[in-house]
Coordinates of C-alpha atoms and ligand atoms in Angstrom, one line a residue:
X1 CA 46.0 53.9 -137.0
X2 CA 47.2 54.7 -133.5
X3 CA 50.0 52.6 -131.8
X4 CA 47.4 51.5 -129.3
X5 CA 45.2 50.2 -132.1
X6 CA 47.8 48.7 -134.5
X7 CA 49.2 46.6 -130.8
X8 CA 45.4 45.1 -130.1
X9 CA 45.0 44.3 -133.2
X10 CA 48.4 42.9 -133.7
X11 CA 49.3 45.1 -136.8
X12 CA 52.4 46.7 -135.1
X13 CA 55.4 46.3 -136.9
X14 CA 57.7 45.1 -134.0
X15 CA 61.8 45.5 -134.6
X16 CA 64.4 43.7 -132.1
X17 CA 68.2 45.1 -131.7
X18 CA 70.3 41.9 -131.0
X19 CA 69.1 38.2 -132.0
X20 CA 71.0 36.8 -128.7
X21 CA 69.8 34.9 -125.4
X22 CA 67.3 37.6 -125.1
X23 CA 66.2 39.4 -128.7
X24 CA 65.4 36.1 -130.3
X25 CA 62.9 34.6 -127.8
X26 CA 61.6 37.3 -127.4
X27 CA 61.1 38.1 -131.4
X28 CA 60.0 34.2 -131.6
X29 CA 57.0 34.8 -128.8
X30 CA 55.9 37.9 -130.5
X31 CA 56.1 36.0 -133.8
X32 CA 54.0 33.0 -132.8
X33 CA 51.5 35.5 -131.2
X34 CA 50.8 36.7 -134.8
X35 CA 52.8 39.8 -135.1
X36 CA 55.2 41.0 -137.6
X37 CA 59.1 40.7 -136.5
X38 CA 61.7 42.0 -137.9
X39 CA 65.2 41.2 -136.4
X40 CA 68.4 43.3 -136.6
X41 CA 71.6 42.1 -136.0
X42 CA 75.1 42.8 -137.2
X43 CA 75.9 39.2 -137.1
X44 CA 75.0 37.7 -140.4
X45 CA 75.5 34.4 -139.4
X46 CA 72.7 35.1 -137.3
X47 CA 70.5 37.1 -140.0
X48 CA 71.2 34.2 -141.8
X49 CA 70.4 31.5 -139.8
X50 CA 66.9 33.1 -139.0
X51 CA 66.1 33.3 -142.3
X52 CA 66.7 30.1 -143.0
X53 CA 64.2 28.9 -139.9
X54 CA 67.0 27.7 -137.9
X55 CA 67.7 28.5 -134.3
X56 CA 71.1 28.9 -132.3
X57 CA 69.6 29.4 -128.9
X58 CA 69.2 26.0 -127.0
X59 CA 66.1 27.2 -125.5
X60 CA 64.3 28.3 -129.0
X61 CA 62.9 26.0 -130.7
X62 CA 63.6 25.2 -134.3
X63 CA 60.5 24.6 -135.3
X64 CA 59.3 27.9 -133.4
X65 CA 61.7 30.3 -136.0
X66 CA 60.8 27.9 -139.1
X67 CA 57.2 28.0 -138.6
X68 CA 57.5 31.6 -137.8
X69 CA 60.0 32.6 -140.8
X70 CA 57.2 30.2 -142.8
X71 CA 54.3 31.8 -142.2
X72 CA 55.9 35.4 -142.9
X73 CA 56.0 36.6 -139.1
X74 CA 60.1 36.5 -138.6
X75 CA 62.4 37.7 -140.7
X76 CA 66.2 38.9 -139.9
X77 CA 68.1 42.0 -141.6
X78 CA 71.7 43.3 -141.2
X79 CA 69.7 46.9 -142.7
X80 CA 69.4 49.2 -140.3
X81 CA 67.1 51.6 -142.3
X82 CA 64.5 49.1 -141.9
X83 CA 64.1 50.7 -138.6
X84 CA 61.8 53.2 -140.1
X85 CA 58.7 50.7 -141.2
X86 CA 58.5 49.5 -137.6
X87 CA 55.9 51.0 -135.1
X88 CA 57.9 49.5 -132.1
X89 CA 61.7 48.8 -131.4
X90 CA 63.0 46.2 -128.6
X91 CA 66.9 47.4 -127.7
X92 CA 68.7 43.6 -126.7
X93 CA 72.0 44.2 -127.0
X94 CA 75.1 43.3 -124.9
X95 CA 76.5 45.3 -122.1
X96 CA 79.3 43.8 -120.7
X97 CA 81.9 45.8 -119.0
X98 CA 85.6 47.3 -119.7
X99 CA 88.8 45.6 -118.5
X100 CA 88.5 48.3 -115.4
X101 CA 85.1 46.7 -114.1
X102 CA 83.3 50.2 -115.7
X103 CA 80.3 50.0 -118.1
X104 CA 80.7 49.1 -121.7
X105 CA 77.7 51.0 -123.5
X106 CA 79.6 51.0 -126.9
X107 CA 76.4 48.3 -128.4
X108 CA 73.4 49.8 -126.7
X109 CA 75.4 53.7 -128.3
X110 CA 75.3 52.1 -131.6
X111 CA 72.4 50.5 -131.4
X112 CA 70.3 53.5 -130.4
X113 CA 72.4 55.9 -132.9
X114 CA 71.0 53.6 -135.6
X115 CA 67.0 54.0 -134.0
X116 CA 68.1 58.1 -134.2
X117 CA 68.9 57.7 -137.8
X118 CA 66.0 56.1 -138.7
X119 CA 63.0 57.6 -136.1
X120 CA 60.0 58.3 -137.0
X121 CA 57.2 60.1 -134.7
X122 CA 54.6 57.8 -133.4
X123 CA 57.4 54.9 -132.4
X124 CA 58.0 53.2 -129.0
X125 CA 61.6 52.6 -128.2
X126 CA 62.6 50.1 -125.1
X127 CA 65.6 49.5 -123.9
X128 CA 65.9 45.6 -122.2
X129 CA 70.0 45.8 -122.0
X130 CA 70.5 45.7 -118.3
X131 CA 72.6 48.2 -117.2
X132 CA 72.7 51.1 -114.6
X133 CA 69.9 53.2 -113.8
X134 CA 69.5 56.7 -115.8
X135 CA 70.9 55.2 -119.2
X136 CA 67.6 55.5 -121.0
X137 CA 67.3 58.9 -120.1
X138 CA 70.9 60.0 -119.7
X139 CA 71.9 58.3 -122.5
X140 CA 69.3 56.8 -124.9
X141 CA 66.4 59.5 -124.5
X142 CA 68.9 62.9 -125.9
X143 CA 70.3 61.0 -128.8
X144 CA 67.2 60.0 -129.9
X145 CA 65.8 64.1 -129.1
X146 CA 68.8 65.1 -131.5
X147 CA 66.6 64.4 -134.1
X148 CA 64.2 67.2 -132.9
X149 CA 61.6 64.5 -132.3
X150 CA 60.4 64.6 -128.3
X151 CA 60.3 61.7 -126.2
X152 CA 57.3 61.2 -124.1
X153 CA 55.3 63.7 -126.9
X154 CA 56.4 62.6 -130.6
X155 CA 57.8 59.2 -129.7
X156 CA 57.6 56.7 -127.0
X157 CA 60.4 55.7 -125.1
X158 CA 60.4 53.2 -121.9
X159 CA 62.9 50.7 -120.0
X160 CA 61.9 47.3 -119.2
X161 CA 64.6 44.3 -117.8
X162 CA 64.8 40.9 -119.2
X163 CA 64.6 38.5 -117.2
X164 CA 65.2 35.5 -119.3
X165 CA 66.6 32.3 -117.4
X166 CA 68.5 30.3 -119.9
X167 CA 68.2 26.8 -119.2
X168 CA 65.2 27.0 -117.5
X169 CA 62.0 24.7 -118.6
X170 CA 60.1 26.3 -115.8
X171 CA 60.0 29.8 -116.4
X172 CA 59.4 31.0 -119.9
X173 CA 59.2 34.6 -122.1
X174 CA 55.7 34.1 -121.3
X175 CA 55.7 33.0 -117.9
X176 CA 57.9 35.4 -116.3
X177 CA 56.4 38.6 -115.1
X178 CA 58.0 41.7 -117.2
X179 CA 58.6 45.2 -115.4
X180 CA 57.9 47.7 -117.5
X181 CA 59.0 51.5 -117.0
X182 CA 58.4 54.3 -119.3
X183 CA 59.4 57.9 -119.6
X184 CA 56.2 58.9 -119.0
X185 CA 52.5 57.7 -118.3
X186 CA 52.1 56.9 -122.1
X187 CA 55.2 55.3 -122.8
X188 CA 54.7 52.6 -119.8
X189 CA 51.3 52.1 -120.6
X190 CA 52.3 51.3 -124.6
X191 CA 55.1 49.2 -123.3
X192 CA 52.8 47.5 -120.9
X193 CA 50.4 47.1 -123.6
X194 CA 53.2 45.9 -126.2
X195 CA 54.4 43.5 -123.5
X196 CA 50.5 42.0 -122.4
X197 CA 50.5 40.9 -125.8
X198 CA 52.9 37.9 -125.2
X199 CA 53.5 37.9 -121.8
X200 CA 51.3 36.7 -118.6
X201 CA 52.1 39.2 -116.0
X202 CA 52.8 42.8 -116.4
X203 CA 54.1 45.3 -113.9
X204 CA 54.0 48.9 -114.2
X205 CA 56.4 50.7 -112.4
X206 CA 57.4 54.9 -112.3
X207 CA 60.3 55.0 -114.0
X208 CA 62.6 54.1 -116.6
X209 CA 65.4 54.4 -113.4
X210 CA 63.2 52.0 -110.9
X211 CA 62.9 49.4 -114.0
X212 CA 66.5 49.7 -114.5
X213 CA 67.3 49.2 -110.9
X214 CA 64.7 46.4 -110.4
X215 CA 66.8 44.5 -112.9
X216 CA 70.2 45.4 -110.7
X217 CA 68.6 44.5 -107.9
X218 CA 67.8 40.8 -108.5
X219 CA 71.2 40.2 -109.7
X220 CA 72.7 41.7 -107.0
X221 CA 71.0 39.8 -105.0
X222 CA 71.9 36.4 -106.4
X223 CA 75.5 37.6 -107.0
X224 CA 75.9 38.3 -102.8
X225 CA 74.2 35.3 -102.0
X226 CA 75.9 33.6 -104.2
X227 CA 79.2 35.1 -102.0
X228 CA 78.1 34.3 -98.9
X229 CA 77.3 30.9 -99.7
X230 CA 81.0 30.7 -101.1
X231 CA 82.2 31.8 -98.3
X232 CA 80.4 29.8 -95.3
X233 CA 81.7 26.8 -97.8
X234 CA 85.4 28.3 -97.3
X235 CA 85.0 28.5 -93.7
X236 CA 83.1 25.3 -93.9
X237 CA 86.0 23.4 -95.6
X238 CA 88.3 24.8 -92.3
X239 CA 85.8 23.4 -89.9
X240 CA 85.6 20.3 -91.8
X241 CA 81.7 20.8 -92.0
X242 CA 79.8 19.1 -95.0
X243 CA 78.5 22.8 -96.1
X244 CA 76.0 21.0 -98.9
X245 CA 74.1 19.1 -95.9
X246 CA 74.1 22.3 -93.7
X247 CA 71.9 24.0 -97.0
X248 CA 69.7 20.8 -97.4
X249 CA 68.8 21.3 -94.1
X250 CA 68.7 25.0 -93.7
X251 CA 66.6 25.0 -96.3
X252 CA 64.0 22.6 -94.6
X253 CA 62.8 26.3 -92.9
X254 CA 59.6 27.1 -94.8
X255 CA 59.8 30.9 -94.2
X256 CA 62.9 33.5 -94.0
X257 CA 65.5 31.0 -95.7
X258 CA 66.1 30.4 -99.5
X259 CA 69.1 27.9 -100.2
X260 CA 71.5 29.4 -102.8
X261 CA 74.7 27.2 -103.4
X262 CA 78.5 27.7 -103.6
X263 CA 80.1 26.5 -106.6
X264 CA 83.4 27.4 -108.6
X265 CA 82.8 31.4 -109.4
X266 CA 80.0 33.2 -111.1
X267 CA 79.7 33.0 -115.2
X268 CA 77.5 34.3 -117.9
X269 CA 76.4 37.9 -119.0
X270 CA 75.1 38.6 -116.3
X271 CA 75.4 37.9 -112.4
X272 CA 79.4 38.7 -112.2
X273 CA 78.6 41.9 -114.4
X274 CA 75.8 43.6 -113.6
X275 CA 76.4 44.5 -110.1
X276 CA 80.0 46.2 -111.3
X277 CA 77.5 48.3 -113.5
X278 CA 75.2 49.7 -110.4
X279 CA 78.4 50.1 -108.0
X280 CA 79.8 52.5 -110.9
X281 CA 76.5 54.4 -111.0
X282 CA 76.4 54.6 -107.1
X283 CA 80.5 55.8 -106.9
X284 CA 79.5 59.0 -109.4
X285 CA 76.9 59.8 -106.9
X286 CA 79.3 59.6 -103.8
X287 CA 78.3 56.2 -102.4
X288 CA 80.6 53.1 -102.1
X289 CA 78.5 49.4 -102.8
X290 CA 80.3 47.3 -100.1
X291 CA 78.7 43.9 -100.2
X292 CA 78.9 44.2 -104.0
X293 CA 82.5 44.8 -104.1
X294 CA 83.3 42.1 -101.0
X295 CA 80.5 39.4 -103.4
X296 CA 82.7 40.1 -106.4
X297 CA 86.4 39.0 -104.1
X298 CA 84.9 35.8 -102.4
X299 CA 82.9 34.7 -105.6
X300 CA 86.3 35.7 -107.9
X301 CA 88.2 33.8 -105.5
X302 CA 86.2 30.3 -106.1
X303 CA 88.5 29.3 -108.9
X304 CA 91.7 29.0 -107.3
X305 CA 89.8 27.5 -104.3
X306 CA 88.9 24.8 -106.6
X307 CA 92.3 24.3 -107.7
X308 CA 93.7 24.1 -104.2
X309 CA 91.3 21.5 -103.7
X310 CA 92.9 19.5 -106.9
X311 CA 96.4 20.3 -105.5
X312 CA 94.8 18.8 -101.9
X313 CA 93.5 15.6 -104.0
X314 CA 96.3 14.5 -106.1
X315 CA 98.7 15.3 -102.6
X316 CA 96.7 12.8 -101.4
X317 CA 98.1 10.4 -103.9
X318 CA 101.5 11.7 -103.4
X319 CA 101.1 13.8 -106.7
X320 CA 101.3 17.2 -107.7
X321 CA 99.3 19.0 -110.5
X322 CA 102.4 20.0 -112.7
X323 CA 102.6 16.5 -115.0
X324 CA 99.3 15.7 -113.8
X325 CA 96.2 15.0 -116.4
X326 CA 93.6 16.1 -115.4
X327 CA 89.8 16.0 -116.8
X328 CA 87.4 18.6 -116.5
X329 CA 83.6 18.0 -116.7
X330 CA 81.5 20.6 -118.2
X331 CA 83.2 23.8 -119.1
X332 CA 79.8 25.9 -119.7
X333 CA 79.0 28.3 -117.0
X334 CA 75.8 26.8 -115.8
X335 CA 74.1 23.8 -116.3
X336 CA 72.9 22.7 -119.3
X337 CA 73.3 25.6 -121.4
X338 CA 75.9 26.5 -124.5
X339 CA 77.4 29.7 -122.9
X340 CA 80.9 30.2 -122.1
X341 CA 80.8 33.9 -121.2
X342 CA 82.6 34.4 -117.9
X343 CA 82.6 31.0 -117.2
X344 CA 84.7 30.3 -114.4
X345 CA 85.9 26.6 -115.8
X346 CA 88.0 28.8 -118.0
X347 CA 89.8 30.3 -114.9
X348 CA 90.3 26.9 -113.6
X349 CA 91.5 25.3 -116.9
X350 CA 94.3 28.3 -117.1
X351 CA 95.4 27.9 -113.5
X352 CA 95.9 24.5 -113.8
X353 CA 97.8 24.9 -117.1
X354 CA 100.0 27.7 -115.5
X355 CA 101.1 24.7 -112.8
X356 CA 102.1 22.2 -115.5
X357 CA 99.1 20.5 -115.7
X358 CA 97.8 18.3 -118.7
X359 CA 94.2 19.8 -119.4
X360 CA 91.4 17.9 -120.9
X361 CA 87.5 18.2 -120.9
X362 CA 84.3 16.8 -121.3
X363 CA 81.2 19.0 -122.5
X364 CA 78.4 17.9 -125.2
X365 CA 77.6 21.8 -125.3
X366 CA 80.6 22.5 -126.1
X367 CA 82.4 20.8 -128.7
X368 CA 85.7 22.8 -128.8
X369 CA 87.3 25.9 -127.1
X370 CA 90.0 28.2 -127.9
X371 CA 92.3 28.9 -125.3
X372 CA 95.6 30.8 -125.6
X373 CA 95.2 30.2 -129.6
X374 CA 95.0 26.8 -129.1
X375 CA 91.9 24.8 -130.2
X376 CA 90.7 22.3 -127.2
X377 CA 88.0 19.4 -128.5
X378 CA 85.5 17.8 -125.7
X379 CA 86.2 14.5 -125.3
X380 CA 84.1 12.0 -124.2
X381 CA 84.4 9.7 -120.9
X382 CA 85.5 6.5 -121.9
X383 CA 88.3 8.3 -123.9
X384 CA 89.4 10.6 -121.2
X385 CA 89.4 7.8 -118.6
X386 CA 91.7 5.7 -120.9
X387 CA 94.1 8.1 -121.2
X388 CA 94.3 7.6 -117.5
X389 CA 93.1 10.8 -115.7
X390 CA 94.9 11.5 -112.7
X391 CA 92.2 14.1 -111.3
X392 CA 88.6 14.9 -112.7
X393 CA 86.8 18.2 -112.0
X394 CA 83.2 18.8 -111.8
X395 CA 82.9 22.2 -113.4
X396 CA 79.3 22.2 -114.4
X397 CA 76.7 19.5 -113.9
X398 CA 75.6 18.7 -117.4
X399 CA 72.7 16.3 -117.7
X400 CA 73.9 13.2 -119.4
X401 CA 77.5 12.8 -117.4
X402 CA 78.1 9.4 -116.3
X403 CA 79.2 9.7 -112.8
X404 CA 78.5 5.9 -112.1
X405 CA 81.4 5.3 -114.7
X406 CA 83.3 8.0 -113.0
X407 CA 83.3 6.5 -109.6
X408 CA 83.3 3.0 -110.4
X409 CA 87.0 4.3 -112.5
X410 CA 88.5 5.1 -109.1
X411 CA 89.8 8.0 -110.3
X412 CA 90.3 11.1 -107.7
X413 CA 87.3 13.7 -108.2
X414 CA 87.1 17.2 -107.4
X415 CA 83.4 17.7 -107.0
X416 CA 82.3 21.8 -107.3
X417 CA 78.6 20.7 -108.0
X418 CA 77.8 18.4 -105.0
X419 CA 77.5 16.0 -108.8
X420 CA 78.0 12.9 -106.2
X421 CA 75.6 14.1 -103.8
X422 CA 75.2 11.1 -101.1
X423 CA 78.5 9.0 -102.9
X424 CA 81.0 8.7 -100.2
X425 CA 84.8 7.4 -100.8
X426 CA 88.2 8.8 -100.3
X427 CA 88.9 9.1 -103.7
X428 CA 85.8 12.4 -103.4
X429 CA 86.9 16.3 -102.9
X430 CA 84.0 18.4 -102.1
X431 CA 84.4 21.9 -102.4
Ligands
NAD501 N1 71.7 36.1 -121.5 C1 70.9 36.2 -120.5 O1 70.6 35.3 -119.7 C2 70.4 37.6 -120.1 C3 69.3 37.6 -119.2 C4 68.8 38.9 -118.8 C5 69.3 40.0 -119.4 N2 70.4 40.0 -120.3 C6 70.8 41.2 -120.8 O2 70.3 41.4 -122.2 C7 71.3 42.0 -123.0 C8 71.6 41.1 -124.2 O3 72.2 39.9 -123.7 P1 72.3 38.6 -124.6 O4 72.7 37.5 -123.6 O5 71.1 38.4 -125.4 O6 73.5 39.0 -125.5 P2 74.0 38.2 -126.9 O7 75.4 38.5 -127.0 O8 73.5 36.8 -126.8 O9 73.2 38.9 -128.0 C9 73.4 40.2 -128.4 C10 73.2 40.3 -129.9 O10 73.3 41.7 -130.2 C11 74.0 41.8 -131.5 N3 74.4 43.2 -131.6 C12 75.5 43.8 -131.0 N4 75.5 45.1 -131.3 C13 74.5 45.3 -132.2 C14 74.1 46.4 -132.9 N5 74.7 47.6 -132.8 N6 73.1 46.3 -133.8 C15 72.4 45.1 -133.9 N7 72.8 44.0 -133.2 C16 73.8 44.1 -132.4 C17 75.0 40.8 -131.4 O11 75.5 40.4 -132.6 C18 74.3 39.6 -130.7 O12 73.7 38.7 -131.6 C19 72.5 42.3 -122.1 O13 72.3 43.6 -121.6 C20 72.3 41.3 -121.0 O14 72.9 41.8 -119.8 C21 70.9 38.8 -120.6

């Protein structure tokens, strides 16, 4: 049967590279749609934990793997060769980058080195790693031609971003409209097809290199947003302007303005990497990324911000961070999720450990943290408060944090969240 046929019908076999944020919703929505999943990873805590129906991603339901692993529709291998009984293969590994800010595409290498071991003609490869534009046919595309197999002719091979918002109750696998590029007319229309499947919205575009750059794009943008929000709340701070009212309002405009918000530095897999991936891909071609590079100083410079503001707090009291304790709340890098990649609490934490501070925190997502070998345990208010907290940070804005208690404690707050939005009292440091 035809690859068009067996995706209709829902008989295609469908493999996923990488059971992270991204491979295992996605293998989860193709699952409950009634399709076959396999999923690869050379984690076996993770292999394990699928096949046992339970999920480690916040936003997967438990239920969703058991009922899928259940009813024979999900199932998890360490075993690359199983590559070969599957009719399509989703690419969902991490690409982070190297110590010197260029692309790491050591996983997405492997990965697709294991796909050319085991190809077989009639497949549909995609790649949904972001990274920079030409990988899939610079990179992916001649390793998987070293078989002798074509792309485009023997096997299928297309590009399409994830766009997965961890988090986000709003805007699901399903809901979010997936860009699709292949190497040719066939490959985007199977990947479109593939994709239709599960997902609401589809959109077609040229290229495996404009669905790559889409992807860069939209995080680009957020990332120098993200900058020059950080920075009109730096030159807000000078001017002694409350910079979170001046977005409230701005953002009362119902056309031409869309409020992002400063905060203490970018974190996760994404936002403070991915633009480092397309300025690297634009400086081989001759052309320097300004605002990327400028975005990546202000929003790298956030953390010690934050920590000048602590210094400016405890000064208030006469105190100075070394010998200080001080408690931070929510160590994740965003709200409400169980990621520490990047984060920039992590920054903060070490800068006030370098100036003698003592270092606690408070974060239900995350239960402990290493740092410097050293194992760090959450702990909860009431227990930070009574070991008499000189400063508090506000990180991240979990759900669930008692500010009321916080306040009402007296103790001196550092606030990077506008957490205490409207709460007024000397004892409050706004970014
Ligand atoms: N996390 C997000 O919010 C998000 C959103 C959009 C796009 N992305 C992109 O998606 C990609 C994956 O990100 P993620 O957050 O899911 O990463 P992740 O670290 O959560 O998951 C990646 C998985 O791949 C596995 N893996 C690594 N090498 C492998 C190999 N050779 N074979 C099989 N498995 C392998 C790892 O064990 C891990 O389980 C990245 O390119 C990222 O930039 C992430």
């Amino acid at each position: 049967m035809e690859l068009r046929e067996k995706i209709r019908t829902k008989q295609a076999r469908i493999g996923i590279i990488g059971l992270g944020y991204v491979g295992l919703p996605l293998a989860v929505e193709f699952a409950k749609t009634g399709f076959e999943v396999t999923g690869f990873d050379v984690d076996k805590s993770k292999v394990d934990a699928i096949n046992a129906g339970k999920s480690y991603i916040g936003d997967v339901a438990g239920e969703d793997v058991d009922c899928s692993v259940k009813a024979g529709k999900l199932k998890a291998t360490d075993d690359m060769s199983k590559l070969h009984d599957m009719d399509a293969i989703d690419i969902c590994v991490p690409t982070p980058l190297r110590k010197t800010r260029d692309p790491d595409l050591s996983y997405v290498v492997l990965a697709v080195e294991a796909v050319r071991a085991h190809l077989k003609p009639g497949q549909l490869v995609i790649l949904e790693s972001t990274t920079y534009p030409g990988t899939t046919d610079e990179v992916v595309q001649p390793t998987l031609e070293e078989t002798g197999l074509k792309a485009g002719k023997d096997f299928y091979l297309a590009f399409s971003p994830e766009r997965v918002d961890p988090g986000n109750a709003t805007h699901t696998t399903k809901t979010i409209p997936k860009v699709v590029g292949g190497m040719n007319e066939a490959s985007t229309e199977l990947a479109a097809a593939l994709y239709g499947s599960i997902i609401d919205t589809i959109v077609p575009v040229s290229s495996t290199q404009v669905a790559e750059m889409v992807k860069l794009l939209e995080n680009t943008f957020r990332a120098v947003n993200i900058g020059l929000v950080n920075e009109i709340a730096l030159m807000s701070h000078r001017m002694n302007i409350d910079v979170w009212e001046v977005i409230e309002a701005a953002a009362t405009k119902p056309f031409g303005f869309m409020p992002f918000f400063p905060g203490p530095g970018l974190g996760g897999h994404c936002i403070p990497i991915d633009p480092f991936y397309l300025s690297w891909k634009a400086r081989q071609n001759g052309f320097e990324c300004r605002f990327i590079e400028l975005a990546g100083h202000i929003n790298g410079s956030m953390p010690a911000f934050v920590v000048e503001r602590v210094g400016e707090a405890l000064n208030s009291q006469k105190k100075s961070i070394n010998g200080s304790r001080i408690h931070v709340f929510g160590v994740a890098y965003k709200k409400d999720v169980s990621d520490m990649r990047e984060s920039p609490a992590l920054d903060i934490l070490e800068l006030l450990l370098r100036r003698g501070a003592l270092v606690t925190y408070s974060d239900r997502w995350i239960p402990e943290l290493k740092h410097n070998g050293a194992i760090m345990r959450s702990q909860d208010l009431p227990a930070a408060l009574a070991d008499k907290v000189d400063c508090a940070v506000i990180c991240t804005d979990h759900s669930g944090f008692d500010y009321d208690a916080l306040v009402k404690s007296g103790t001196l707050i550092v606030d990077t969240r506008n957490a205490l939005r409207g709460v007024k009292g000397s004892s409050i440091f706004r970014l």
